[in-house]
Amino acid sequence: MNTMEWHDAGLLLLDQTLLPIEVKYINCSTVEDVVEAIKTMKVRGAPAIGVAAAYGLALGALHSESIDRMSFDNEIEVAGRMLGATRPTAVNLFWALNRMLDVLHSNCDKGVPEMKRILLDEAHRILLEDIEMNQRIGSFGSQLVPPGARVLTHCNAGALATGGYGTALGVIRAAHESGKQIQVFADETRPLLQGARLTAWELQQDNIPVTLITDSMAGYLMRKGIIDLAVVGADRIAANGDVANKIGTYTVAVLCREHGIPFYVAAPISTIDMNLDNGDDIVIEERETVEVTAVFGQQIAPQGIKVFNPAFDITPHRLITAIITDRGILRPPYKESLKNIFV
Ligand code: MRU
C-alpha cells in the first residue's frame, strides 16, 4: 500500500486521518488541495510532507496558463510560499520546495511546456530518492538491533510518514526482514494517536509483532526490563544533533537515559538543518486545542478548558545514542559527525 501515488489526474494520497478505520485515497489536483491535505494531516510525517509539497508545486506548474517564463516562475514561487506556510517544524518541507525552486531557477533557458515536465520529473525523483534513503537507513540501523530485541517507538515514522519503507520503522522493518525476531512496542502518541492509528496498523499489515501501549506506560516497561532500545524519527535535526520530533519524544529519551537504554533517531539527510546551530531555534508548531479536548469528534474535557498543544518537542543531542542516516550511523560529537556527512 503506497502513501502517495502520481496518476494522470494528480496526486493520490492515502487519507491518514481516516486510518485505521477506513482505507481511502483522496485526489489532489491543485496546489490548494495539497496545501489543505498537509494542513489537515491527511498526509503527515516529515519526509511525506516534503514529497507531497514537491508534487504540489508540480501540480501548480502543470495547471499554469502562463505563456512566458516570468509569469510562470512567479506563479510557482507563489505556490511555493503557500505550501511552505502549511507546517513549520519539519524541514523536509522546505528542503523539497527549495530543491524544486532551484531546478526552476537553474533552467531559465527552458520554455514553459518543458519546465512543466522538468518539475514533475523532479518531484518523481524526490519520491524515489526518499524511498531509497529509507532503505539505506534500514540497512544501517538494523545493525544496531540485536536478535530478539524489544523495540520502543513513538509516533509514526513509517512508510506512511515517508515516500515508503519508513525511517524508524525502516530500521524495524529491515531488522524484521533479516530474521531477527524482534518485537515492537508502539506508544499510542496522543493527541492525534499516530502510534495507535498508524504505526500499529502499518506493522500489523506487515506481520511485524507489535504491542500497543499508552504513552504513560513506557517508563514502567523500561523499569521492568521489557525494552532493549528505542528508535524514533525526526522532523528537524540541528547542526549540534538536537532533534525535533513528535511531542513526547523527549520524555522517551529521558526515560531511556534513566534506564540505560540506547535511544536512536533515524532520519534521511533531508531532515538535517545545518543552518540551525541548536534545537532552541526550531519553530514548534502549535495546533488546535480540539486535538486535545476531543478524540474522534468525542469531547473528553470540560467545555472552555484552557489547553496547550505543542505538536513537537526537542530532544537534546546528549540524550541521543546515535543518529541513523542514509549516509551511515552518526555518533557524538554530532557537531563533527553531522558536518562530515556533507563533505
Ligand atoms: O505531526 P506528524 O504526524 O507529522 O509528526 C510526525 C513525526 O513526528 C515523525 O516522527 C517525523 O515526522 C518523522 S517521520 C519519518
Short mmCIF file of C-alpha atoms and ligand atoms in Angstrom, two decimals:
data_model
loop_
_atom_site.label_atom_id
_atom_site.label_comp_id
_atom_site.label_asym_id
_atom_site.label_seq_id
_atom_site.Cartn_x
_atom_site.Cartn_y
_atom_site.Cartn_z
CA MET A 1 0.00 0.00 0.00
CA ASN A 2 1.51 3.34 -1.05
CA THR A 3 1.23 6.54 0.98
CA MET A 4 1.04 8.52 -2.25
CA GLU A 5 0.98 7.89 -5.96
CA TRP A 6 1.08 10.09 -9.01
CA HIS A 7 -1.52 9.46 -11.68
CA ASP A 8 -2.92 11.39 -14.63
CA ALA A 9 -5.39 13.47 -12.65
CA GLY A 10 -2.92 14.41 -9.94
CA LEU A 11 -1.61 13.18 -6.62
CA LEU A 12 -3.39 10.33 -4.85
CA LEU A 13 -2.91 10.48 -1.09
CA LEU A 14 -3.89 7.82 1.42
CA ASP A 15 -6.04 9.84 3.86
CA GLN A 16 -4.23 9.23 7.16
CA THR A 17 -6.91 10.95 9.23
CA LEU A 18 -9.26 8.03 8.49
CA LEU A 19 -6.86 5.17 9.29
CA PRO A 20 -7.18 2.51 10.56
CA ILE A 21 -10.98 2.61 10.31
CA GLU A 22 -11.09 3.38 6.62
CA VAL A 23 -8.52 2.95 3.84
CA LYS A 24 -9.33 5.68 1.36
CA TYR A 25 -7.33 7.68 -1.16
CA ILE A 26 -8.07 11.31 -1.94
CA ASN A 27 -7.16 13.00 -5.18
CA CYS A 28 -5.26 16.29 -5.07
CA SER A 29 -5.48 18.01 -8.43
CA THR A 30 -4.43 21.55 -7.42
CA VAL A 31 -1.86 23.26 -5.23
CA GLU A 32 -4.69 24.25 -2.88
CA ASP A 33 -5.70 20.58 -2.49
CA VAL A 34 -2.17 19.66 -1.44
CA VAL A 35 -1.95 22.66 0.94
CA GLU A 36 -5.19 21.52 2.57
CA ALA A 37 -4.07 17.87 2.78
CA ILE A 38 -0.82 18.84 4.55
CA LYS A 39 -2.51 21.30 6.94
CA THR A 40 -5.20 18.82 7.96
CA MET A 41 -2.63 15.99 8.19
CA LYS A 42 -4.23 13.77 5.58
CA VAL A 43 -0.59 13.43 4.65
CA ARG A 44 1.88 13.79 7.53
CA GLY A 45 5.34 12.77 8.64
CA ALA A 46 8.32 14.95 7.70
CA PRO A 47 9.54 13.21 4.50
CA ALA A 48 5.99 12.55 3.23
CA ILE A 49 5.12 16.24 3.66
CA GLY A 50 8.21 17.14 1.62
CA VAL A 51 7.36 14.76 -1.21
CA ALA A 52 3.71 15.87 -1.27
CA ALA A 53 4.79 19.53 -1.41
CA ALA A 54 7.08 18.79 -4.37
CA TYR A 55 4.11 17.25 -6.20
CA GLY A 56 2.02 20.25 -5.13
CA LEU A 57 4.46 22.54 -6.88
CA ALA A 58 4.45 20.26 -9.93
CA LEU A 59 0.63 20.48 -9.97
CA GLY A 60 0.87 24.26 -9.84
CA ALA A 61 3.21 24.13 -12.83
CA LEU A 62 1.05 21.72 -14.85
CA HIS A 63 -2.07 23.85 -14.40
CA SER A 64 -0.34 27.14 -15.13
CA GLU A 65 -1.73 29.07 -18.09
CA SER A 66 1.30 31.36 -18.26
CA ILE A 67 3.00 31.59 -21.62
CA ASP A 68 6.13 33.45 -20.62
CA ARG A 69 8.67 32.29 -18.08
CA MET A 70 8.45 35.37 -15.91
CA SER A 71 4.79 34.95 -15.02
CA PHE A 72 5.19 31.14 -14.86
CA ASP A 73 8.06 31.49 -12.38
CA ASN A 74 6.03 33.98 -10.33
CA GLU A 75 3.15 31.51 -10.14
CA ILE A 76 5.46 28.72 -8.98
CA GLU A 77 7.01 30.95 -6.34
CA VAL A 78 3.55 31.89 -5.01
CA ALA A 79 2.65 28.18 -4.89
CA GLY A 80 5.92 27.51 -3.03
CA ARG A 81 5.02 30.13 -0.42
CA MET A 82 1.53 28.63 0.04
CA LEU A 83 2.95 25.14 0.53
CA GLY A 84 5.71 26.44 2.81
CA ALA A 85 3.14 28.06 5.11
CA THR A 86 1.40 24.76 5.95
CA ARG A 87 3.50 23.28 8.76
CA PRO A 88 6.58 24.96 10.24
CA THR A 89 8.62 22.28 12.04
CA ALA A 90 9.51 19.55 9.51
CA VAL A 91 12.43 20.90 7.50
CA ASN A 92 11.87 18.30 4.75
CA LEU A 93 9.03 20.52 3.51
CA PHE A 94 11.39 23.44 2.89
CA TRP A 95 14.16 21.11 1.66
CA ALA A 96 11.86 19.72 -1.06
CA LEU A 97 10.42 23.11 -2.02
CA ASN A 98 13.91 24.65 -2.26
CA ARG A 99 15.05 21.75 -4.40
CA MET A 100 12.12 22.30 -6.79
CA LEU A 101 12.73 26.06 -6.90
CA ASP A 102 16.46 25.51 -7.54
CA VAL A 103 15.52 23.35 -10.54
CA LEU A 104 13.19 26.11 -11.75
CA HIS A 105 15.85 28.79 -11.44
CA SER A 106 18.69 26.76 -12.89
CA ASN A 107 16.68 26.07 -16.07
CA CYS A 108 15.84 29.64 -17.02
CA ASP A 109 16.63 28.96 -20.69
CA LYS A 110 13.73 26.44 -20.98
CA GLY A 111 10.23 27.23 -22.25
CA VAL A 112 7.11 26.78 -20.09
CA PRO A 113 5.98 23.39 -21.51
CA GLU A 114 9.42 21.86 -20.99
CA MET A 115 9.67 23.36 -17.49
CA LYS A 116 6.37 21.69 -16.53
CA ARG A 117 7.87 18.32 -17.47
CA ILE A 118 11.14 19.02 -15.66
CA LEU A 119 9.37 19.96 -12.42
CA LEU A 120 7.17 16.86 -12.46
CA ASP A 121 10.25 14.69 -13.12
CA GLU A 122 11.98 16.31 -10.15
CA ALA A 123 9.02 15.51 -7.87
CA HIS A 124 9.14 11.87 -9.05
CA ARG A 125 12.88 11.84 -8.32
CA ILE A 126 12.35 13.22 -4.80
CA LEU A 127 9.84 10.43 -4.11
CA LEU A 128 12.11 7.66 -5.42
CA GLU A 129 15.16 9.02 -3.63
CA ASP A 130 13.23 9.20 -0.37
CA ILE A 131 12.34 5.50 -0.60
CA GLU A 132 15.97 4.62 -1.39
CA MET A 133 17.24 6.72 1.53
CA ASN A 134 14.87 4.93 3.88
CA GLN A 135 16.05 1.53 2.67
CA ARG A 136 19.65 2.60 3.35
CA ILE A 137 18.65 3.89 6.81
CA GLY A 138 17.04 0.48 7.39
CA SER A 139 20.12 -1.49 6.49
CA PHE A 140 22.46 0.72 8.56
CA GLY A 141 20.08 0.82 11.51
CA SER A 142 19.32 -2.87 11.58
CA GLN A 143 22.99 -3.46 12.58
CA LEU A 144 22.13 -1.76 15.90
CA VAL A 145 19.22 -4.10 16.62
CA PRO A 146 20.18 -7.30 18.47
CA PRO A 147 18.32 -10.54 17.70
CA GLY A 148 15.13 -10.82 19.74
CA ALA A 149 15.20 -7.09 20.62
CA ARG A 150 12.15 -5.43 22.13
CA VAL A 151 11.98 -2.05 20.45
CA LEU A 152 10.01 1.00 21.57
CA THR A 153 8.91 3.59 19.01
CA HIS A 154 6.94 6.81 19.28
CA CYS A 155 4.53 8.39 16.77
CA ASN A 156 4.70 7.04 13.20
CA ALA A 157 7.97 7.23 11.30
CA GLY A 158 6.96 4.51 8.88
CA ALA A 159 6.05 4.02 5.24
CA LEU A 160 3.05 6.25 5.94
CA ALA A 161 5.29 9.12 7.06
CA THR A 162 7.62 8.89 4.07
CA GLY A 163 7.67 8.05 0.37
CA GLY A 164 7.80 4.42 1.53
CA TYR A 165 9.57 1.94 3.88
CA GLY A 166 9.98 4.46 6.71
CA THR A 167 12.84 5.77 8.84
CA ALA A 168 12.44 4.46 12.40
CA LEU A 169 10.08 1.79 11.07
CA GLY A 170 12.53 1.27 8.21
CA VAL A 171 15.09 0.18 10.83
CA ILE A 172 12.48 -2.06 12.44
CA ARG A 173 11.37 -3.40 9.05
CA ALA A 174 14.94 -4.20 7.98
CA ALA A 175 15.67 -5.94 11.32
CA HIS A 176 12.48 -7.97 10.94
CA GLU A 177 13.27 -8.85 7.30
CA SER A 178 16.71 -10.09 8.35
CA GLY A 179 15.03 -12.62 10.65
CA LYS A 180 15.93 -11.01 13.99
CA GLN A 181 12.61 -11.95 15.60
CA ILE A 182 12.09 -8.53 17.09
CA GLN A 183 9.04 -7.24 18.95
CA VAL A 184 7.84 -3.66 18.74
CA PHE A 185 6.14 -1.61 21.43
CA ALA A 186 4.27 1.36 19.94
CA ASP A 187 3.40 4.41 22.06
CA GLU A 188 -0.13 5.47 21.19
CA THR A 189 1.11 9.09 20.79
CA ARG A 190 -1.54 11.50 21.99
CA PRO A 191 -3.06 13.79 20.95
CA LEU A 192 -3.52 12.55 17.38
CA LEU A 193 -2.71 8.89 18.09
CA GLN A 194 -0.27 8.32 15.23
CA GLY A 195 1.12 5.35 17.18
CA ALA A 196 -2.23 3.66 17.76
CA ARG A 197 -3.83 4.54 14.45
CA LEU A 198 -0.86 4.37 12.08
CA THR A 199 2.19 2.55 13.50
CA ALA A 200 0.12 -0.28 14.96
CA TRP A 201 -1.79 -0.60 11.68
CA GLU A 202 1.27 -0.40 9.44
CA LEU A 203 3.22 -3.03 11.41
CA GLN A 204 0.20 -5.30 11.64
CA GLN A 205 -0.20 -5.12 7.85
CA ASP A 206 3.40 -6.35 7.50
CA ASN A 207 3.07 -9.04 10.19
CA ILE A 208 5.69 -7.43 12.40
CA PRO A 209 4.87 -8.28 16.02
CA VAL A 210 3.61 -5.11 17.73
CA THR A 211 2.13 -4.31 21.12
CA LEU A 212 0.31 -1.03 21.63
CA ILE A 213 0.84 0.89 24.89
CA THR A 214 -0.30 4.31 26.07
CA ASP A 215 2.37 6.98 26.31
CA SER A 216 2.45 6.91 30.10
CA MET A 217 3.33 3.18 30.19
CA ALA A 218 6.80 3.41 28.60
CA GLY A 219 8.65 4.07 31.88
CA TYR A 220 7.02 1.09 33.57
CA LEU A 221 8.06 -1.22 30.72
CA MET A 222 11.63 0.06 30.82
CA ARG A 223 11.89 -0.42 34.57
CA LYS A 224 10.63 -3.99 34.16
CA GLY A 225 13.43 -4.62 31.63
CA ILE A 226 10.99 -5.12 28.74
CA ILE A 227 12.57 -2.54 26.36
CA ASP A 228 16.04 -3.08 24.80
CA LEU A 229 16.20 0.04 22.65
CA ALA A 230 14.10 2.94 21.35
CA VAL A 231 14.10 4.26 17.80
CA VAL A 232 12.19 7.31 16.59
CA GLY A 233 12.07 9.56 13.53
CA ALA A 234 12.79 13.28 13.32
CA ASP A 235 11.23 16.42 11.90
CA ARG A 236 14.37 18.51 12.05
CA ILE A 237 17.90 17.88 13.27
CA ALA A 238 20.01 20.93 14.16
CA ALA A 239 23.76 21.12 13.46
CA ASN A 240 24.61 20.07 17.04
CA GLY A 241 22.37 16.97 16.87
CA ASP A 242 19.37 18.34 18.80
CA VAL A 243 16.24 16.69 17.39
CA ALA A 244 12.69 17.96 16.92
CA ASN A 245 10.19 15.13 16.76
CA LYS A 246 6.62 14.35 17.84
CA ILE A 247 5.67 15.64 21.29
CA GLY A 248 6.61 13.00 23.86
CA THR A 249 9.86 12.00 22.17
CA TYR A 250 11.89 13.97 24.73
CA THR A 251 10.15 12.08 27.54
CA VAL A 252 11.09 8.75 25.92
CA ALA A 253 14.73 9.89 25.59
CA VAL A 254 14.90 10.94 29.25
CA LEU A 255 13.41 7.61 30.31
CA CYS A 256 15.94 5.74 28.17
CA ARG A 257 18.82 7.64 29.79
CA GLU A 258 17.48 6.85 33.28
CA HIS A 259 17.25 3.14 32.44
CA GLY A 260 20.48 2.84 30.43
CA ILE A 261 18.62 2.01 27.20
CA PRO A 262 20.00 3.13 23.80
CA PHE A 263 17.94 5.89 22.20
CA TYR A 264 18.28 6.12 18.40
CA VAL A 265 16.99 8.69 15.91
CA ALA A 266 16.57 7.62 12.27
CA ALA A 267 16.32 10.27 9.55
CA PRO A 268 17.39 11.00 5.96
CA ILE A 269 19.73 13.90 5.16
CA SER A 270 16.68 15.93 4.06
CA THR A 271 15.80 16.21 7.77
CA ILE A 272 19.14 17.78 8.76
CA ASP A 273 19.18 21.56 9.05
CA MET A 274 22.79 22.71 9.18
CA ASN A 275 21.58 26.34 9.24
CA LEU A 276 20.43 25.97 12.84
CA ASP A 277 23.16 25.70 15.48
CA ASN A 278 20.89 24.03 18.00
CA GLY A 279 17.33 22.95 18.69
CA ASP A 280 16.33 26.13 20.54
CA ASP A 281 15.77 27.89 17.23
CA ILE A 282 13.45 25.24 15.78
CA VAL A 283 9.91 26.55 15.41
CA ILE A 284 7.50 24.26 17.24
CA GLU A 285 4.08 24.03 15.62
CA GLU A 286 1.14 24.60 17.95
CA ARG A 287 -2.09 23.01 16.81
CA GLU A 288 -5.76 23.49 17.57
CA THR A 289 -6.99 22.85 21.11
CA VAL A 290 -9.70 20.48 19.88
CA GLU A 291 -6.99 17.85 19.20
CA VAL A 292 -6.55 17.64 22.98
CA THR A 293 -10.15 18.14 24.12
CA ALA A 294 -11.70 15.60 21.72
CA VAL A 295 -10.89 12.16 20.32
CA PHE A 296 -12.54 11.21 17.01
CA GLY A 297 -15.06 14.01 17.49
CA GLN A 298 -15.97 12.90 21.00
CA GLN A 299 -15.38 15.60 23.60
CA ILE A 300 -13.32 14.31 26.55
CA ALA A 301 -12.62 17.52 28.52
CA PRO A 302 -14.77 20.22 30.06
CA GLN A 303 -16.14 22.88 27.72
CA GLY A 304 -13.94 26.00 27.67
CA ILE A 305 -10.92 24.35 29.35
CA LYS A 306 -7.55 26.04 28.70
CA VAL A 307 -5.30 23.84 26.53
CA PHE A 308 -1.68 23.90 25.34
CA ASN A 309 -0.98 21.78 22.25
CA PRO A 310 2.62 21.86 21.00
CA ALA A 311 2.95 19.22 18.25
CA PHE A 312 6.69 18.59 18.69
CA ASP A 313 9.43 18.75 21.30
CA ILE A 314 13.21 18.98 21.23
CA THR A 315 15.42 16.14 22.41
CA PRO A 316 18.87 17.46 23.35
CA HIS A 317 21.73 15.75 21.50
CA ARG A 318 23.31 14.47 24.73
CA LEU A 319 20.39 12.02 25.16
CA ILE A 320 20.82 10.51 21.69
CA THR A 321 22.96 7.36 21.41
CA ALA A 322 23.26 7.54 17.61
CA ILE A 323 21.61 9.17 14.61
CA ILE A 324 20.96 6.69 11.80
CA THR A 325 21.07 8.41 8.40
CA ASP A 326 21.11 7.18 4.82
CA ARG A 327 24.83 8.02 4.82
CA GLY A 328 25.68 5.94 7.87
CA ILE A 329 25.40 5.80 11.65
CA LEU A 330 26.47 9.04 13.34
CA ARG A 331 27.86 9.10 16.86
CA PRO A 332 28.59 12.01 19.20
CA PRO A 333 30.00 14.58 18.96
CA TYR A 334 27.27 15.29 16.40
CA LYS A 335 28.65 18.71 15.52
CA GLU A 336 31.54 16.84 13.87
CA SER A 337 29.75 13.74 12.59
CA LEU A 338 26.90 15.75 11.03
CA LYS A 339 29.30 18.15 9.34
CA ASN A 340 31.34 15.24 7.97
CA ILE A 341 28.45 13.66 6.06
CA PHE A 342 28.08 16.81 3.95
CA VAL A 343 31.73 16.99 2.84
O1 MRU B 1 2.63 15.60 13.23
P1 MRU B 1 3.17 14.46 12.40
O2 MRU B 1 2.35 13.24 12.43
O3 MRU B 1 3.51 14.94 11.00
O4 MRU B 1 4.55 14.12 13.12
C1 MRU B 1 5.34 13.09 12.61
C2 MRU B 1 6.56 12.82 13.39
O5 MRU B 1 6.84 13.47 14.39
C3 MRU B 1 7.51 11.81 12.83
O6 MRU B 1 8.16 11.12 13.85
C4 MRU B 1 8.56 12.52 11.97
O7 MRU B 1 7.94 13.36 11.05
C5 MRU B 1 9.43 11.56 11.24
S1 MRU B 1 8.57 10.69 10.00
C6 MRU B 1 9.68 9.72 9.19
#
